């Protein structure tokens, strides 16, 4: 009789431990998945920004750099499955004459940089993505942020 009572109590303890540990374990797994997704999206933004800047810098058509860059970045978005909405994407290009101006612009947005490509040999390509977590609840709300990448490219033409 006593053995039967101990066996029933150990089963109850096991089910209580399972009920307490399982939600914490699932939360940990979901946080890990969300963090991996954030790293993946960040890497994709790096690739998209560099490839778009490289593509546009080799183009001879000076009047339409902004549209070419936006089209290239928008065309690359469907390739990456976790970035599917181009409405969360903001693309900007400014042109600078000196390296110091480009560095100042990338650090604090200042400097002598212009939106016209004429007589400016450096282009600063900027891509911002409004990141929103996959699991939208209060635990992951701190992950909502803007991811931004800037690349300085020398125009070849």
PDB file of C-alpha atoms in Angstrom:
ATOM      1  CA  UNK A   1       0.000   0.000   0.000  1.00  0.00           C
ATOM      2  CA  UNK A   2       2.808   2.391   0.938  1.00  0.00           C
ATOM      3  CA  UNK A   3       4.628   1.577  -2.320  1.00  0.00           C
ATOM      4  CA  UNK A   4       1.479   2.361  -4.275  1.00  0.00           C
ATOM      5  CA  UNK A   5       1.187   5.736  -2.545  1.00  0.00           C
ATOM      6  CA  UNK A   6       4.857   6.594  -3.320  1.00  0.00           C
ATOM      7  CA  UNK A   7       4.403   5.587  -6.947  1.00  0.00           C
ATOM      8  CA  UNK A   8       1.367   7.867  -7.291  1.00  0.00           C
ATOM      9  CA  UNK A   9       3.202  10.772  -5.635  1.00  0.00           C
ATOM     10  CA  UNK A  10       6.221  10.474  -7.918  1.00  0.00           C
ATOM     11  CA  UNK A  11       3.914  10.567 -10.941  1.00  0.00           C
ATOM     12  CA  UNK A  12       2.288  13.702  -9.572  1.00  0.00           C
ATOM     13  CA  UNK A  13       5.664  15.332  -8.994  1.00  0.00           C
ATOM     14  CA  UNK A  14       6.712  14.434 -12.515  1.00  0.00           C
ATOM     15  CA  UNK A  15       3.583  15.973 -14.017  1.00  0.00           C
ATOM     16  CA  UNK A  16       4.041  19.151 -11.936  1.00  0.00           C
ATOM     17  CA  UNK A  17       7.675  19.436 -13.047  1.00  0.00           C
ATOM     18  CA  UNK A  18       6.596  18.890 -16.643  1.00  0.00           C
ATOM     19  CA  UNK A  19       3.884  21.556 -16.350  1.00  0.00           C
ATOM     20  CA  UNK A  20       6.376  24.077 -14.957  1.00  0.00           C
ATOM     21  CA  UNK A  21       9.370  23.288 -17.181  1.00  0.00           C
ATOM     22  CA  UNK A  22       7.629  22.827 -20.561  1.00  0.00           C
ATOM     23  CA  UNK A  23       6.379  26.444 -20.960  1.00  0.00           C
ATOM     24  CA  UNK A  24       9.790  27.802 -19.981  1.00  0.00           C
ATOM     25  CA  UNK A  25      11.493  25.452 -22.424  1.00  0.00           C
ATOM     26  CA  UNK A  26       9.118  26.464 -25.241  1.00  0.00           C
ATOM     27  CA  UNK A  27       9.675  30.143 -24.447  1.00  0.00           C
ATOM     28  CA  UNK A  28      13.422  29.604 -24.650  1.00  0.00           C
ATOM     29  CA  UNK A  29      13.073  27.852 -28.008  1.00  0.00           C
ATOM     30  CA  UNK A  30      10.869  30.640 -29.410  1.00  0.00           C
ATOM     31  CA  UNK A  31      13.315  33.302 -28.212  1.00  0.00           C
ATOM     32  CA  UNK A  32      16.165  31.412 -29.859  1.00  0.00           C
ATOM     33  CA  UNK A  33      14.212  31.193 -33.138  1.00  0.00           C
ATOM     34  CA  UNK A  34      13.422  34.916 -33.003  1.00  0.00           C
ATOM     35  CA  UNK A  35      17.050  35.819 -32.329  1.00  0.00           C
ATOM     36  CA  UNK A  36      18.210  33.629 -35.238  1.00  0.00           C
ATOM     37  CA  UNK A  37      15.677  35.334 -37.501  1.00  0.00           C
ATOM     38  CA  UNK A  38      16.935  38.755 -36.396  1.00  0.00           C
ATOM     39  CA  UNK A  39      20.514  37.764 -37.250  1.00  0.00           C
ATOM     40  CA  UNK A  40      19.402  36.380 -40.611  1.00  0.00           C
ATOM     41  CA  UNK A  41      17.501  39.555 -41.513  1.00  0.00           C
ATOM     42  CA  UNK A  42      20.523  41.634 -40.512  1.00  0.00           C
ATOM     43  CA  UNK A  43      22.780  39.553 -42.756  1.00  0.00           C
ATOM     44  CA  UNK A  44      20.331  39.819 -45.643  1.00  0.00           C
ATOM     45  CA  UNK A  45      20.316  43.605 -45.301  1.00  0.00           C
ATOM     46  CA  UNK A  46      24.112  43.585 -45.510  1.00  0.00           C
ATOM     47  CA  UNK A  47      24.038  41.528 -48.707  1.00  0.00           C
ATOM     48  CA  UNK A  48      21.243  43.542 -50.318  1.00  0.00           C
ATOM     49  CA  UNK A  49      22.935  46.871 -49.547  1.00  0.00           C
ATOM     50  CA  UNK A  50      26.348  45.830 -50.833  1.00  0.00           C
ATOM     51  CA  UNK A  51      25.007  44.168 -53.990  1.00  0.00           C
ATOM     52  CA  UNK A  52      22.719  47.106 -54.754  1.00  0.00           C
ATOM     53  CA  UNK A  53      25.526  49.605 -54.254  1.00  0.00           C
ATOM     54  CA  UNK A  54      27.898  47.578 -56.418  1.00  0.00           C
ATOM     55  CA  UNK A  55      25.297  47.247 -59.166  1.00  0.00           C
ATOM     56  CA  UNK A  56      24.465  50.948 -59.232  1.00  0.00           C
ATOM     57  CA  UNK A  57      28.098  52.111 -58.984  1.00  0.00           C
ATOM     58  CA  UNK A  58      28.921  50.291 -62.226  1.00  0.00           C
ATOM     59  CA  UNK A  59      25.986  51.853 -64.072  1.00  0.00           C
ATOM     60  CA  UNK A  60      26.693  54.684 -66.504  1.00  0.00           C
ATOM     61  CA  UNK A  61      23.221  56.231 -66.163  1.00  0.00           C
ATOM     62  CA  UNK A  62      23.704  59.080 -63.651  1.00  0.00           C
ATOM     63  CA  UNK A  63      20.241  60.555 -63.523  1.00  0.00           C
ATOM     64  CA  UNK A  64      18.432  57.589 -62.042  1.00  0.00           C
ATOM     65  CA  UNK A  65      20.696  56.116 -59.332  1.00  0.00           C
ATOM     66  CA  UNK A  66      18.014  56.220 -56.654  1.00  0.00           C
ATOM     67  CA  UNK A  67      15.469  54.366 -58.756  1.00  0.00           C
ATOM     68  CA  UNK A  68      18.038  51.798 -59.921  1.00  0.00           C
ATOM     69  CA  UNK A  69      19.124  51.130 -56.339  1.00  0.00           C
ATOM     70  CA  UNK A  70      15.542  50.837 -55.088  1.00  0.00           C
ATOM     71  CA  UNK A  71      14.636  48.504 -57.970  1.00  0.00           C
ATOM     72  CA  UNK A  72      17.675  46.302 -57.332  1.00  0.00           C
ATOM     73  CA  UNK A  73      16.950  46.070 -53.603  1.00  0.00           C
ATOM     74  CA  UNK A  74      13.232  45.444 -54.229  1.00  0.00           C
ATOM     75  CA  UNK A  75      14.051  42.727 -56.772  1.00  0.00           C
ATOM     76  CA  UNK A  76      16.329  40.980 -54.276  1.00  0.00           C
ATOM     77  CA  UNK A  77      13.777  40.987 -51.441  1.00  0.00           C
ATOM     78  CA  UNK A  78      11.644  38.041 -52.703  1.00  0.00           C
ATOM     79  CA  UNK A  79      14.802  35.920 -52.843  1.00  0.00           C
ATOM     80  CA  UNK A  80      15.046  36.112 -49.061  1.00  0.00           C
ATOM     81  CA  UNK A  81      11.959  34.509 -47.516  1.00  0.00           C
ATOM     82  CA  UNK A  82      11.956  36.328 -44.177  1.00  0.00           C
ATOM     83  CA  UNK A  83      11.967  39.808 -45.725  1.00  0.00           C
ATOM     84  CA  UNK A  84       8.905  39.908 -47.909  1.00  0.00           C
ATOM     85  CA  UNK A  85       7.404  43.329 -47.433  1.00  0.00           C
ATOM     86  CA  UNK A  86       9.033  46.168 -49.305  1.00  0.00           C
ATOM     87  CA  UNK A  87       6.727  48.571 -47.453  1.00  0.00           C
ATOM     88  CA  UNK A  88       8.991  48.170 -44.396  1.00  0.00           C
ATOM     89  CA  UNK A  89      12.010  49.153 -46.479  1.00  0.00           C
ATOM     90  CA  UNK A  90      13.430  52.662 -46.858  1.00  0.00           C
ATOM     91  CA  UNK A  91      16.189  53.335 -49.370  1.00  0.00           C
ATOM     92  CA  UNK A  92      18.235  56.533 -49.607  1.00  0.00           C
ATOM     93  CA  UNK A  93      21.240  57.665 -51.636  1.00  0.00           C
ATOM     94  CA  UNK A  94      23.335  60.757 -51.022  1.00  0.00           C
ATOM     95  CA  UNK A  95      26.435  61.895 -52.877  1.00  0.00           C
ATOM     96  CA  UNK A  96      29.603  63.363 -51.394  1.00  0.00           C
ATOM     97  CA  UNK A  97      32.782  64.821 -52.832  1.00  0.00           C
ATOM     98  CA  UNK A  98      35.159  64.025 -49.978  1.00  0.00           C
ATOM     99  CA  UNK A  99      35.718  60.898 -47.918  1.00  0.00           C
ATOM    100  CA  UNK A 100      35.435  62.919 -44.689  1.00  0.00           C
ATOM    101  CA  UNK A 101      31.975  64.112 -45.731  1.00  0.00           C
ATOM    102  CA  UNK A 102      30.870  60.535 -46.405  1.00  0.00           C
ATOM    103  CA  UNK A 103      32.208  59.394 -43.025  1.00  0.00           C
ATOM    104  CA  UNK A 104      30.429  62.258 -41.245  1.00  0.00           C
ATOM    105  CA  UNK A 105      27.196  61.368 -43.014  1.00  0.00           C
ATOM    106  CA  UNK A 106      27.405  57.693 -42.044  1.00  0.00           C
ATOM    107  CA  UNK A 107      28.140  58.541 -38.413  1.00  0.00           C
ATOM    108  CA  UNK A 108      25.669  61.313 -37.669  1.00  0.00           C
ATOM    109  CA  UNK A 109      23.836  62.226 -40.870  1.00  0.00           C
ATOM    110  CA  UNK A 110      25.739  65.475 -41.307  1.00  0.00           C
ATOM    111  CA  UNK A 111      28.372  66.565 -43.753  1.00  0.00           C
ATOM    112  CA  UNK A 112      28.376  68.142 -47.179  1.00  0.00           C
ATOM    113  CA  UNK A 113      26.395  65.460 -48.965  1.00  0.00           C
ATOM    114  CA  UNK A 114      23.772  66.081 -51.623  1.00  0.00           C
ATOM    115  CA  UNK A 115      20.984  64.240 -53.398  1.00  0.00           C
ATOM    116  CA  UNK A 116      22.314  65.127 -56.856  1.00  0.00           C
ATOM    117  CA  UNK A 117      25.032  62.864 -58.322  1.00  0.00           C
ATOM    118  CA  UNK A 118      26.549  65.581 -60.514  1.00  0.00           C
ATOM    119  CA  UNK A 119      30.198  66.399 -59.629  1.00  0.00           C
ATOM    120  CA  UNK A 120      30.249  64.008 -56.660  1.00  0.00           C
ATOM    121  CA  UNK A 121      32.338  60.858 -56.857  1.00  0.00           C
ATOM    122  CA  UNK A 122      31.201  59.081 -53.671  1.00  0.00           C
ATOM    123  CA  UNK A 123      27.757  57.613 -53.144  1.00  0.00           C
ATOM    124  CA  UNK A 124      26.396  56.618 -49.735  1.00  0.00           C
ATOM    125  CA  UNK A 125      23.723  53.934 -50.052  1.00  0.00           C
ATOM    126  CA  UNK A 126      21.470  53.592 -47.027  1.00  0.00           C
ATOM    127  CA  UNK A 127      18.881  50.862 -46.406  1.00  0.00           C
ATOM    128  CA  UNK A 128      16.558  50.858 -43.382  1.00  0.00           C
ATOM    129  CA  UNK A 129      14.233  47.989 -42.533  1.00  0.00           C
ATOM    130  CA  UNK A 130      11.499  48.178 -39.894  1.00  0.00           C
ATOM    131  CA  UNK A 131      11.952  44.848 -38.135  1.00  0.00           C
ATOM    132  CA  UNK A 132       8.949  43.317 -36.445  1.00  0.00           C
ATOM    133  CA  UNK A 133       9.146  40.040 -34.555  1.00  0.00           C
ATOM    134  CA  UNK A 134       7.559  36.857 -35.802  1.00  0.00           C
ATOM    135  CA  UNK A 135       5.917  36.204 -32.452  1.00  0.00           C
ATOM    136  CA  UNK A 136       4.018  39.396 -31.681  1.00  0.00           C
ATOM    137  CA  UNK A 137       3.403  39.515 -27.981  1.00  0.00           C
ATOM    138  CA  UNK A 138       4.740  41.463 -25.043  1.00  0.00           C
ATOM    139  CA  UNK A 139       7.765  39.209 -24.558  1.00  0.00           C
ATOM    140  CA  UNK A 140       9.176  39.991 -27.994  1.00  0.00           C
ATOM    141  CA  UNK A 141       8.097  43.616 -28.267  1.00  0.00           C
ATOM    142  CA  UNK A 142      11.592  44.767 -27.283  1.00  0.00           C
ATOM    143  CA  UNK A 143      12.903  43.279 -30.559  1.00  0.00           C
ATOM    144  CA  UNK A 144      10.996  45.848 -32.646  1.00  0.00           C
ATOM    145  CA  UNK A 145      13.548  48.180 -34.125  1.00  0.00           C
ATOM    146  CA  UNK A 146      14.920  49.702 -37.283  1.00  0.00           C
ATOM    147  CA  UNK A 147      17.853  47.901 -38.849  1.00  0.00           C
ATOM    148  CA  UNK A 148      20.031  50.233 -40.907  1.00  0.00           C
ATOM    149  CA  UNK A 149      22.945  49.599 -43.239  1.00  0.00           C
ATOM    150  CA  UNK A 150      25.069  52.191 -45.035  1.00  0.00           C
ATOM    151  CA  UNK A 151      27.663  51.567 -47.729  1.00  0.00           C
ATOM    152  CA  UNK A 152      30.025  54.129 -49.257  1.00  0.00           C
ATOM    153  CA  UNK A 153      30.834  53.414 -52.899  1.00  0.00           C
ATOM    154  CA  UNK A 154      33.079  55.159 -55.401  1.00  0.00           C
ATOM    155  CA  UNK A 155      31.165  55.825 -58.621  1.00  0.00           C
ATOM    156  CA  UNK A 156      33.048  54.372 -61.559  1.00  0.00           C
ATOM    157  CA  UNK A 157      31.262  56.390 -64.247  1.00  0.00           C
TER     158      UNK A 157
END
